[in-house]
Coordinates of C-alpha atoms in Angstrom, one line a residue:
Chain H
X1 CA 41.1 23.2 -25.1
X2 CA 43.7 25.2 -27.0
X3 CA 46.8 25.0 -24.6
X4 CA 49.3 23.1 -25.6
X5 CA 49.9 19.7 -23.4
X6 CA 52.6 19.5 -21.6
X7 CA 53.0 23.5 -20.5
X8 CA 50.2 23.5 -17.6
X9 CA 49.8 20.2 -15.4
X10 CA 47.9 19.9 -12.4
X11 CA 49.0 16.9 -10.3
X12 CA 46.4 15.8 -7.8
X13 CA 47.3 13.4 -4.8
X14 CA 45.5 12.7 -2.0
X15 CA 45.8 11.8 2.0
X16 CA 44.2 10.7 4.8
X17 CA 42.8 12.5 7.8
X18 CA 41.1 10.4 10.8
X19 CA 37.8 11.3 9.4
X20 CA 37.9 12.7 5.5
X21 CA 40.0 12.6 2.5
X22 CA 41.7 15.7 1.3
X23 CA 43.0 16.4 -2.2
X24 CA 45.9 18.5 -2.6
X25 CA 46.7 20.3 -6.0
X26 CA 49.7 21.3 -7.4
X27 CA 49.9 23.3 -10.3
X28 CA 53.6 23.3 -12.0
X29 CA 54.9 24.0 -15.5
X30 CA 57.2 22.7 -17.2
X31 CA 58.6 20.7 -14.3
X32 CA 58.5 23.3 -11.8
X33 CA 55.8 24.7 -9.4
X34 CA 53.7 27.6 -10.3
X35 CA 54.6 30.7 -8.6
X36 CA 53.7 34.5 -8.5
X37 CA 55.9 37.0 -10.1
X38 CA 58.1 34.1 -11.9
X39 CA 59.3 33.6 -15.4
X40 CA 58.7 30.3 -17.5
X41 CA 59.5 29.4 -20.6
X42 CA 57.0 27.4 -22.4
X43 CA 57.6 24.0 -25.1
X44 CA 57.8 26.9 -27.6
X45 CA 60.5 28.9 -25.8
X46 CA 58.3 31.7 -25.1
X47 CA 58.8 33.5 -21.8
X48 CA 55.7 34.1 -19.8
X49 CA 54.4 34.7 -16.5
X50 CA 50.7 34.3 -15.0
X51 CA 48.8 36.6 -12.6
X52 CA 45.3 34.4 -12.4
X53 CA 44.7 31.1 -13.0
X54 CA 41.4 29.8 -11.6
X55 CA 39.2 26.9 -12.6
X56 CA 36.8 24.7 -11.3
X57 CA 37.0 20.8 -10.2
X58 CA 33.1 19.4 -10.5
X59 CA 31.7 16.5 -9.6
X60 CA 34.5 14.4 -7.8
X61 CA 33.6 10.9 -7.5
X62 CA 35.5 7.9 -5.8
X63 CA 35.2 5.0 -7.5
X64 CA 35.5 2.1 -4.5
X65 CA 36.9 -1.1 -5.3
X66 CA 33.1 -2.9 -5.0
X67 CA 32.3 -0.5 -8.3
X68 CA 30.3 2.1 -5.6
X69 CA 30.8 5.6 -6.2
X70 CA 30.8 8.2 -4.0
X71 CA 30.1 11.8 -4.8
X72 CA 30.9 14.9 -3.2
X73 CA 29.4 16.9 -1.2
X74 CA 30.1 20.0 -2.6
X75 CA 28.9 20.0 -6.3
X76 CA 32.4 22.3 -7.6
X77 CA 35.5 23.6 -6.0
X78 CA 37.4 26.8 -7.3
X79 CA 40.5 26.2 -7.5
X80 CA 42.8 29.6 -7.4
X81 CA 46.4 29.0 -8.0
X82 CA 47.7 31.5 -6.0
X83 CA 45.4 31.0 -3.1
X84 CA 46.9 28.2 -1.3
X85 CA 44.1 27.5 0.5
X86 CA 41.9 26.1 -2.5
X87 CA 44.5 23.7 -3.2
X88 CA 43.3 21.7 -0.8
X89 CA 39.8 19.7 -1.1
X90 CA 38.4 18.5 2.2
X91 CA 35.8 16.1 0.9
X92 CA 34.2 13.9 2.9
X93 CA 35.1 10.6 5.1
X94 CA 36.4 7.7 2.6
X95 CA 38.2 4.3 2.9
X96 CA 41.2 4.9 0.9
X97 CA 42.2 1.5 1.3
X98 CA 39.3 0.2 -0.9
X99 CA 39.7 3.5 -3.4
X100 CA 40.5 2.4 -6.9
X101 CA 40.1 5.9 -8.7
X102 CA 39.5 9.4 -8.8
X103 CA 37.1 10.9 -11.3
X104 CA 36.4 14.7 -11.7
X105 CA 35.7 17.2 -14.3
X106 CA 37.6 19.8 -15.0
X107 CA 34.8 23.0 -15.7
X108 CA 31.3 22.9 -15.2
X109 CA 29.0 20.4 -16.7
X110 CA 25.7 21.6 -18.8
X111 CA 23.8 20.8 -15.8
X112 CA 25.0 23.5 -13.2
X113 CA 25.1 25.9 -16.2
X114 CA 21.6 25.8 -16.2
X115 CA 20.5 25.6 -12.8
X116 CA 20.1 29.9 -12.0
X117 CA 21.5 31.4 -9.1
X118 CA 23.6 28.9 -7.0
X119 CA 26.0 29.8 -4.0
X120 CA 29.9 29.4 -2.7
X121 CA 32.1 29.1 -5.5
X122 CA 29.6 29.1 -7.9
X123 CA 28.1 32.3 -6.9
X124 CA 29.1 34.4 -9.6
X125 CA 30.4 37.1 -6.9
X126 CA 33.3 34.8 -8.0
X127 CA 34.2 36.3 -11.5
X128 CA 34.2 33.2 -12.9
X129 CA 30.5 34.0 -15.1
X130 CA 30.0 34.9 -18.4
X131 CA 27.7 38.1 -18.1
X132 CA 26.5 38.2 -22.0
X133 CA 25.5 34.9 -22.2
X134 CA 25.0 32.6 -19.2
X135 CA 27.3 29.7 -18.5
X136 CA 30.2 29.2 -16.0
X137 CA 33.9 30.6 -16.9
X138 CA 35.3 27.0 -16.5
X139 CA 39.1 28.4 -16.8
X140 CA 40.7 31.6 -16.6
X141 CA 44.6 32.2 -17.3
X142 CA 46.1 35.6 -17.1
X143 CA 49.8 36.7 -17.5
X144 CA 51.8 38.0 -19.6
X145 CA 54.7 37.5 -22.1
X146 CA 57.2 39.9 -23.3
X147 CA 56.6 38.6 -27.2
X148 CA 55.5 40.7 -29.0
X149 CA 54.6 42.9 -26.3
X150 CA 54.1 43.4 -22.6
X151 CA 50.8 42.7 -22.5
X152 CA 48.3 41.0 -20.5
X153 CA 46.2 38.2 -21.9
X154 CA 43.3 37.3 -20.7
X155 CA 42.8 33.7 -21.8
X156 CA 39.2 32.4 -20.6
X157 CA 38.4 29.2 -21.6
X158 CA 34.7 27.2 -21.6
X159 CA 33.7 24.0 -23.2
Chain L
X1 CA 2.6 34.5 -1.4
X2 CA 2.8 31.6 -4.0
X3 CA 2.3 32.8 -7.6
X4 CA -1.2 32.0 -8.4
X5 CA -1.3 30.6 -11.8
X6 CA -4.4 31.5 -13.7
X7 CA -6.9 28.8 -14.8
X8 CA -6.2 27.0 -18.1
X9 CA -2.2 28.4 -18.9
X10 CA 0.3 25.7 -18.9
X11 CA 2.9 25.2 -15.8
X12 CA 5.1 27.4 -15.3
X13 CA 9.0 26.7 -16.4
X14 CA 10.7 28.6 -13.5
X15 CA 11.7 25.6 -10.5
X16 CA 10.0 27.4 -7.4
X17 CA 11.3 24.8 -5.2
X18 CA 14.8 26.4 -5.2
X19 CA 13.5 30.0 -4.7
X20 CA 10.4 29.4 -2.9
X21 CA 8.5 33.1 -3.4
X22 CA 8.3 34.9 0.2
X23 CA 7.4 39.0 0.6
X24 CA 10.4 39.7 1.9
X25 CA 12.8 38.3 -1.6
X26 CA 9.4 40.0 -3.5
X27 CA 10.4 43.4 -1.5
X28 CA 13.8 42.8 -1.6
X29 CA 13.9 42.7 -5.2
X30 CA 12.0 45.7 -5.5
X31 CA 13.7 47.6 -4.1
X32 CA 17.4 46.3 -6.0
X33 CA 14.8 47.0 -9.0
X34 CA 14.3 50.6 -8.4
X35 CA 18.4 51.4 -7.0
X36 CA 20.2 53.2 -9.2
X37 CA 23.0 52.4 -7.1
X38 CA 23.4 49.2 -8.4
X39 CA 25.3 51.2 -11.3
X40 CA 28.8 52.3 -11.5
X41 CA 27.7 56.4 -10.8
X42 CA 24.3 55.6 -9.4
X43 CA 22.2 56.8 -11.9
X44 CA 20.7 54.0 -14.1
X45 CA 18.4 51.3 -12.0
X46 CA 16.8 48.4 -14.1
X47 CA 13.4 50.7 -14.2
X48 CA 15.6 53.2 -16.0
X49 CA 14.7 51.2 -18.3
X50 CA 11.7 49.1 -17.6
X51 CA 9.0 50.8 -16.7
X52 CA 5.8 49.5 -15.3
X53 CA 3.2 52.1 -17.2
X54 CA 4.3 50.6 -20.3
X55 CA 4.9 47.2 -19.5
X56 CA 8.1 47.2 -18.1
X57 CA 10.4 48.1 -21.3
X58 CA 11.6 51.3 -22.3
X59 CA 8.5 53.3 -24.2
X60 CA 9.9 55.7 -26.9
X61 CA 13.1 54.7 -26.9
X62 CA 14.0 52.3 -30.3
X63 CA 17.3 51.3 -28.9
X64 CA 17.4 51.4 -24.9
X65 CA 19.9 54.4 -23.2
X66 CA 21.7 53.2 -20.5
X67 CA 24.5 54.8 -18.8
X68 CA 26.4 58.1 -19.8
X69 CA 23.8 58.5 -22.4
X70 CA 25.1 55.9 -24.4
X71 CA 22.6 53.7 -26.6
X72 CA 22.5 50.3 -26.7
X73 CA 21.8 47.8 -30.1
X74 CA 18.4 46.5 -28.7
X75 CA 14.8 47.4 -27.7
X76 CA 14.7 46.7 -24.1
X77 CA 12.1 44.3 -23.7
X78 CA 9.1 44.0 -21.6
X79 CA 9.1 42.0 -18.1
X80 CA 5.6 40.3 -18.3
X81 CA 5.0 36.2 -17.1
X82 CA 8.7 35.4 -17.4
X83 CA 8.3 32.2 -15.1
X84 CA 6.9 30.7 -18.1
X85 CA 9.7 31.9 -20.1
X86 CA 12.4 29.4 -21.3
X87 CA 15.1 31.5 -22.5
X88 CA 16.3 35.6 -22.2
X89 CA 16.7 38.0 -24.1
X90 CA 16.4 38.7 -27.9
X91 CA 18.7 36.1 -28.7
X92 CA 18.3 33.7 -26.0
X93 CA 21.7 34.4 -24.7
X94 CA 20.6 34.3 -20.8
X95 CA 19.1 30.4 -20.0
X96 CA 17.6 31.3 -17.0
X97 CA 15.9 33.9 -15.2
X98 CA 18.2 33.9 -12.2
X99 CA 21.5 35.2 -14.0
X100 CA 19.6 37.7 -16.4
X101 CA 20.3 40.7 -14.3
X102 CA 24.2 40.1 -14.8
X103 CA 23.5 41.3 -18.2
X104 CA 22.7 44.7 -17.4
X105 CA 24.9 45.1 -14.9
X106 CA 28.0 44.4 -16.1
X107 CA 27.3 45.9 -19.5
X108 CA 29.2 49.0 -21.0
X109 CA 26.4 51.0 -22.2
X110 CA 23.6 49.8 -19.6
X111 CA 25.0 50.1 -15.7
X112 CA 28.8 48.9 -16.4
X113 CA 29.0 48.1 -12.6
X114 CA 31.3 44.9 -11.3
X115 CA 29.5 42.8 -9.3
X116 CA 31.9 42.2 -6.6
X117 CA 31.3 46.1 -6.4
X118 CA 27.3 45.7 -6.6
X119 CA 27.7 43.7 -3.0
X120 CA 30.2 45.6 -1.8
X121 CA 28.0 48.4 -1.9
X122 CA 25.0 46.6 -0.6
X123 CA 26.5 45.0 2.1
X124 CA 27.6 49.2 3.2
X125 CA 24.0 50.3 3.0
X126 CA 22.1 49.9 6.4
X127 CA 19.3 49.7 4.5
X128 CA 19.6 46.3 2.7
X129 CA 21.7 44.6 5.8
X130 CA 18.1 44.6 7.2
X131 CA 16.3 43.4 4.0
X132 CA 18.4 41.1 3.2
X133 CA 17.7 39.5 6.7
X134 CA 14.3 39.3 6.8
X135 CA 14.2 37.8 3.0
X136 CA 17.0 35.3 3.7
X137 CA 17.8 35.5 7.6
X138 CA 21.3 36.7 6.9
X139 CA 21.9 39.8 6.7
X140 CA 24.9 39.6 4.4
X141 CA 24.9 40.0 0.6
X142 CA 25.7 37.5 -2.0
X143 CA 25.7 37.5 -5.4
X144 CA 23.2 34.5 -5.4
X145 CA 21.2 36.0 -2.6
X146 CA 21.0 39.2 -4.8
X147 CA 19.8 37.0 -8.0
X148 CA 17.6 34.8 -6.1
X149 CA 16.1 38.3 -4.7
X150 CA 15.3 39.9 -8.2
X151 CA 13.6 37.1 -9.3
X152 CA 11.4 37.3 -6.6
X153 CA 10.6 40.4 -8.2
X154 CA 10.4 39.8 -11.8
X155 CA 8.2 36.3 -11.2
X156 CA 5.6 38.5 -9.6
X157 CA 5.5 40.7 -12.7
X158 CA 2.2 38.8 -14.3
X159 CA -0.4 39.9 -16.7
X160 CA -3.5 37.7 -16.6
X161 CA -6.6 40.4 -16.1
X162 CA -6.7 42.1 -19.8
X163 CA -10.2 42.5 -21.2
X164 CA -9.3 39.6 -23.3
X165 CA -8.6 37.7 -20.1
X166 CA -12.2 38.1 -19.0
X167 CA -14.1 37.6 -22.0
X168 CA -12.2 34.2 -21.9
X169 CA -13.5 34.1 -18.4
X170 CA -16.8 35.6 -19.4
X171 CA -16.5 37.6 -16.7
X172 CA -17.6 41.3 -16.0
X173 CA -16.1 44.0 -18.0
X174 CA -15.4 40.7 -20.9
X175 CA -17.9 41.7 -23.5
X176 CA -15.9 41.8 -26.8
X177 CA -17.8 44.3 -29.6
X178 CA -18.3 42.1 -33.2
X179 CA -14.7 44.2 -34.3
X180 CA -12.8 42.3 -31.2
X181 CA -14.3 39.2 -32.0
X182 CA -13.3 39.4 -35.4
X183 CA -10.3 40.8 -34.8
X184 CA -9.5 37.5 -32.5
X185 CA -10.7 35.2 -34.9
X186 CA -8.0 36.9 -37.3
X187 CA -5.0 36.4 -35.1
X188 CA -5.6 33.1 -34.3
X189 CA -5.9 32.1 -38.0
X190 CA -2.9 34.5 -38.9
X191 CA -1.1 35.1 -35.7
X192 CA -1.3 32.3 -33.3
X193 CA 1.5 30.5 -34.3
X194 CA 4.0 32.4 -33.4
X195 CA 2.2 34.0 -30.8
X196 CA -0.4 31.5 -28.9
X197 CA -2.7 32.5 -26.5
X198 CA -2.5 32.6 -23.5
X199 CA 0.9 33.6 -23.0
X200 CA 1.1 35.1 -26.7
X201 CA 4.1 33.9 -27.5
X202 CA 5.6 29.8 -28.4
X203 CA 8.8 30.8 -26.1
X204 CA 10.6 29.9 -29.1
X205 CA 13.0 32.1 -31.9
X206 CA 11.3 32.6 -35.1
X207 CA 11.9 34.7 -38.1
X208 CA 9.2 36.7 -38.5
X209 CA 10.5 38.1 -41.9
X210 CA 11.8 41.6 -40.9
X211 CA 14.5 43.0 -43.0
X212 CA 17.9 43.2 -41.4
X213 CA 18.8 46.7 -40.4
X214 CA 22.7 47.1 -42.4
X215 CA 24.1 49.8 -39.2
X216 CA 23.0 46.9 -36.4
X217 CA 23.5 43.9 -38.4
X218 CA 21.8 41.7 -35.7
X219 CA 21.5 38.3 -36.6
X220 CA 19.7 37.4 -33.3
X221 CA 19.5 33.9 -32.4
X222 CA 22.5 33.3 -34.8
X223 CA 25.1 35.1 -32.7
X224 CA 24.4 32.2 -30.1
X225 CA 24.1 28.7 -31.7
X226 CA 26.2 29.6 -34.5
X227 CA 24.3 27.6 -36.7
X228 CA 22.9 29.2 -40.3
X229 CA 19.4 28.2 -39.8
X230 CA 19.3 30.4 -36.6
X231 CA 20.3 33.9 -38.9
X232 CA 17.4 36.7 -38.3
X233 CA 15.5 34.6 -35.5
X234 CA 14.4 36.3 -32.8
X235 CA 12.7 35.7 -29.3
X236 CA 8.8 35.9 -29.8
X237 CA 7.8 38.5 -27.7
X238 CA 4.4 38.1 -25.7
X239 CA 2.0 40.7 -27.3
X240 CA 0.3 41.5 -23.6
X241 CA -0.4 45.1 -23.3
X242 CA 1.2 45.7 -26.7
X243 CA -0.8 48.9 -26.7
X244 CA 1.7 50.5 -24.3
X245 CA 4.8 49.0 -25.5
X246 CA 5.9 50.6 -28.0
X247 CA 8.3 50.5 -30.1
X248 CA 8.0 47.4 -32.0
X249 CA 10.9 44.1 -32.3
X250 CA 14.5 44.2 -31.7
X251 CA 15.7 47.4 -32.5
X252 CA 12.1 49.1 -31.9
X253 CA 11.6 49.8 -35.8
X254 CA 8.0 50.4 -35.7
X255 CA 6.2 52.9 -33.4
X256 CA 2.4 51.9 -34.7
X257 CA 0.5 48.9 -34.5
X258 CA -0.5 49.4 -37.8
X259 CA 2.8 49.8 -39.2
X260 CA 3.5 46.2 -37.6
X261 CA 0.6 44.9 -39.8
X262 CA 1.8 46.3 -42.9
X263 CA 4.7 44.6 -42.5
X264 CA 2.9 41.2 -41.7
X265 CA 1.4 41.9 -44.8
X266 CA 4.4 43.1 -47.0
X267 CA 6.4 40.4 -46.1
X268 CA 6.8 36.8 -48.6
X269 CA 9.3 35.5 -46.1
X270 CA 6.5 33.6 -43.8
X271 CA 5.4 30.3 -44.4
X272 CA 2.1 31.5 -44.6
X273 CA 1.7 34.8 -46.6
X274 CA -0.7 36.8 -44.4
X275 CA -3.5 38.9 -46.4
X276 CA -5.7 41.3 -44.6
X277 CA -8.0 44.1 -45.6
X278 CA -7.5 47.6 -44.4
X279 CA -10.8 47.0 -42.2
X280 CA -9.3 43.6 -40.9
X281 CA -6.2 45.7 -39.9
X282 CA -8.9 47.4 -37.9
X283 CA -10.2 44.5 -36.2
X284 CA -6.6 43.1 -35.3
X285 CA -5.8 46.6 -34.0
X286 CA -8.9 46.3 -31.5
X287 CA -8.3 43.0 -30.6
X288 CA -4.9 43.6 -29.9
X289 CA -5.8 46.6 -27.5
X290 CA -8.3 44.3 -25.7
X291 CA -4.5 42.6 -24.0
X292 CA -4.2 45.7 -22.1
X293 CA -3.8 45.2 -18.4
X294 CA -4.7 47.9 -16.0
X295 CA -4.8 46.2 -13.1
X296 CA -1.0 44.7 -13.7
X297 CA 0.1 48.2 -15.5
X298 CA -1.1 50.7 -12.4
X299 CA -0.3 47.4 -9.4
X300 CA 1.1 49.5 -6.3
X301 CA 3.2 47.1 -5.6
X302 CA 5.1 46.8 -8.3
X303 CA 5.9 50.5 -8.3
X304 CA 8.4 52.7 -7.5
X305 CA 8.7 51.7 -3.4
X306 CA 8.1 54.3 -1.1
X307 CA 8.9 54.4 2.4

């Protein structure tokens, strides 16, 4: 991944509902949360701003503290920055008292990249597939930064 | 209406079991085959460039013409048995059936069309809110719904009834003359590496020893892995009903069969050098006409649908 650590962060926590857990994401930089139409200034001291940032979280597992895993449901989630409502993962009933950890990826693994057409947010309705040769779009960041110029830059990421 | 899969070829590569073949995705696919609206100013549909009398790829055309007139860097390619194919494309850059058709779609010189725009427009047509409900009992268009829908189509595409087909059979109408015979027994000494029967072709990338055209500069397989031993590999092509689907490789270099043979013949860069008399170029040329299909190239219901 080419982005320097430390400018994006996604923080995930998690609490519980009666019946399922629900994972709540929030994206900040530099300290501070992500907003629309909002200027950061990056490690570097560049200015920039975003207009898109979408990825996916795959294959959630919770790790219990008997060493059983449980997987989700739901095989990836898109996450869309500016969409509140994906920033929150309703997966399915857990005991957090017995959880020990959280695994997930973040992208798409080789094996949904080569599984044809799927549906939900993998259908890619979504924008987040590669047309020209097949494979998921694992990240996309769009914004823009006023050095050297005013211009937008796409920045999609797969790996 | 499961695919029937001829007697002796191998199993099929395409997972049935997560797009189980129905006549309603087979005539829903059809018909997203045939729609030019599926482009951004409705005038290019897949057949635009893959048509059935010729074996589903672009006769005449060297490099394929999509949208505004403007000319692509490839041959189309033909659309014959393609559940037994592994990877897409020239180069292999499509690994699965399925997501092929966002190729064409999205592409600047083929349809150029966004496919949140593609539903869009499908779920405004009356017409496919009802096709889509019969083939998937929902009558509202997806992207994977659309996918799942033209391979229905394309899977259904199969060649298996050639002359060649039934002399293997010895069936009626399979009587090979002494020139076909021979001609066979030359390509599978010279031929049948690359291009095994019955499928004709390994479903792998091979370098067949062509000479790299300097305006296209297509390194085929290379442009995908990346790695050196990959430069000038192409996808071997299945040679059913070669007769009719001309021009020849990549960037359609060669209109005659002959001319193909010749450059069998010319090349040094195979690990076999092939030698063949001018009368053996004969008998390869007759066999190869034997892998014409009628019955697949002039099937109604892979044709234009009319209703």
């Amino acid at each position: 991944m080419s982005i320097k650590p430390g400018i994006l962060l996604f923080i995930l926590s998690y609490f519980a509902y009666p019946a399922t857990a629900q994972l709540s994401i929030l994206p900040i930089f530099d300290g501070r949360p992500i907003a629309e139409n909002t200027w950061y200034v990056s490690t570097k001291g560049d200015s920039v701003q975003f207009d898109n940032i979408r990825f996916y979280l795959s294959n959630i597992q919770f790790e219990m503290d008997d060493n059983t895993w449980i997987k989700d449901t739901v095989s990836a989630h898109l996450i869309d920055v500016f969409e509140p409502a994906s920033l929150h993962i309703i997966t399915q009933k857990i005991d957090l008292k017995r959880l020990k950890t959280i695994h997930f990826n973040l992208g798409i693994d080789s094996l949904i990249n080569v599984s044809g057409a799927l549906g939900g947010d993998l259908d890619p309705q979504k924008g987040m597939y590669w047309a020209w040769q097949s494979g998921y779009i694992n990240l996309k960041i769009e914004g823009r930064s006023p050095l050297p110029l005013r211009i937008f830059y796409p920045h999609h990421l797969c790996f | 209406m499961p695919l029937v899969i001829p007697k002796g070829w191998p199993k099929p590569v395409y997972d049935f079991s997560k797009n189980p073949l129905t006549k309603e995705g087979f005539e829903l696919g059809r018909q997203l085959f045939y729609d030019p609206i599926l482009s951004r100013d409705s005038t290019i549909s897949c057949a635009s460039c893959h048509l059935q009398a010729t074996g589903f790829t672009h006769v005449d055309h060297d490099l394929s013409h999509g949208i505004d007139d403007k000319v692509g860097t490839r041959n189309s390619m033909t659309i014959m048995n393609l559940a037994w194919s592994k990877n897409f494309m020239w180069d292999g850059a499509v690994n699965h059936l399925d997501m092929q058709p966002l190729a064409p779609l999205s592409s600047s010189v083929e349809m150029d069309e966004k496919l949140a725009r593609v539903i869009q427009k499908l779920n405004n047509a009356k017409k496919y809110k009802a096709l889509f409900f019969s083939a998937f009992n929902d009558s509202l268009a997806t992207g994977q719904k659309m996918l799942l829908a033209f391979s229905q189509f394309t899977l259904h595409l199969n060649s298996s009834n050639s002359k060649y087909d039934k002399y293997i059979r010895e069936e009626a109408g399979g009587t090979f003359t002494d020139q076909e015979k021979n001609g066979l027994q030359l390509f599978r000494k010279h031929c049948a590496s690359c291009h095994p029967e019955p499928l004709f072709t390994n479903q792998n990338f091979e370098k067949n020893g062509l000479p790299i055209d300097p305006t296209l500069n297509d390194l085929g397989r290379f442009t995908i892995t990346r790695m050196p031993v990959d430069s000038f590999k192409f996808k071997v092509p299945t040679l059913r009903n070669i007769q009719f689907t001309f021009p020849y490789m990549h960037d359609g270099r060669f209109k005659k069969l002959r001319e193909v043979l010749n450059h069998y013949t010319e090349t040094d860069e195979l690990k076999a050098q092939i030698v063949l008399s001018s009368n053996e170029k004969a008998d390869l040329i007759a066999f190869l006409l034997t892998l014409t299909d009628n019955d697949f190239l002039f099937d109604k219901r892979f044709g234009f649908p009319k209703d």
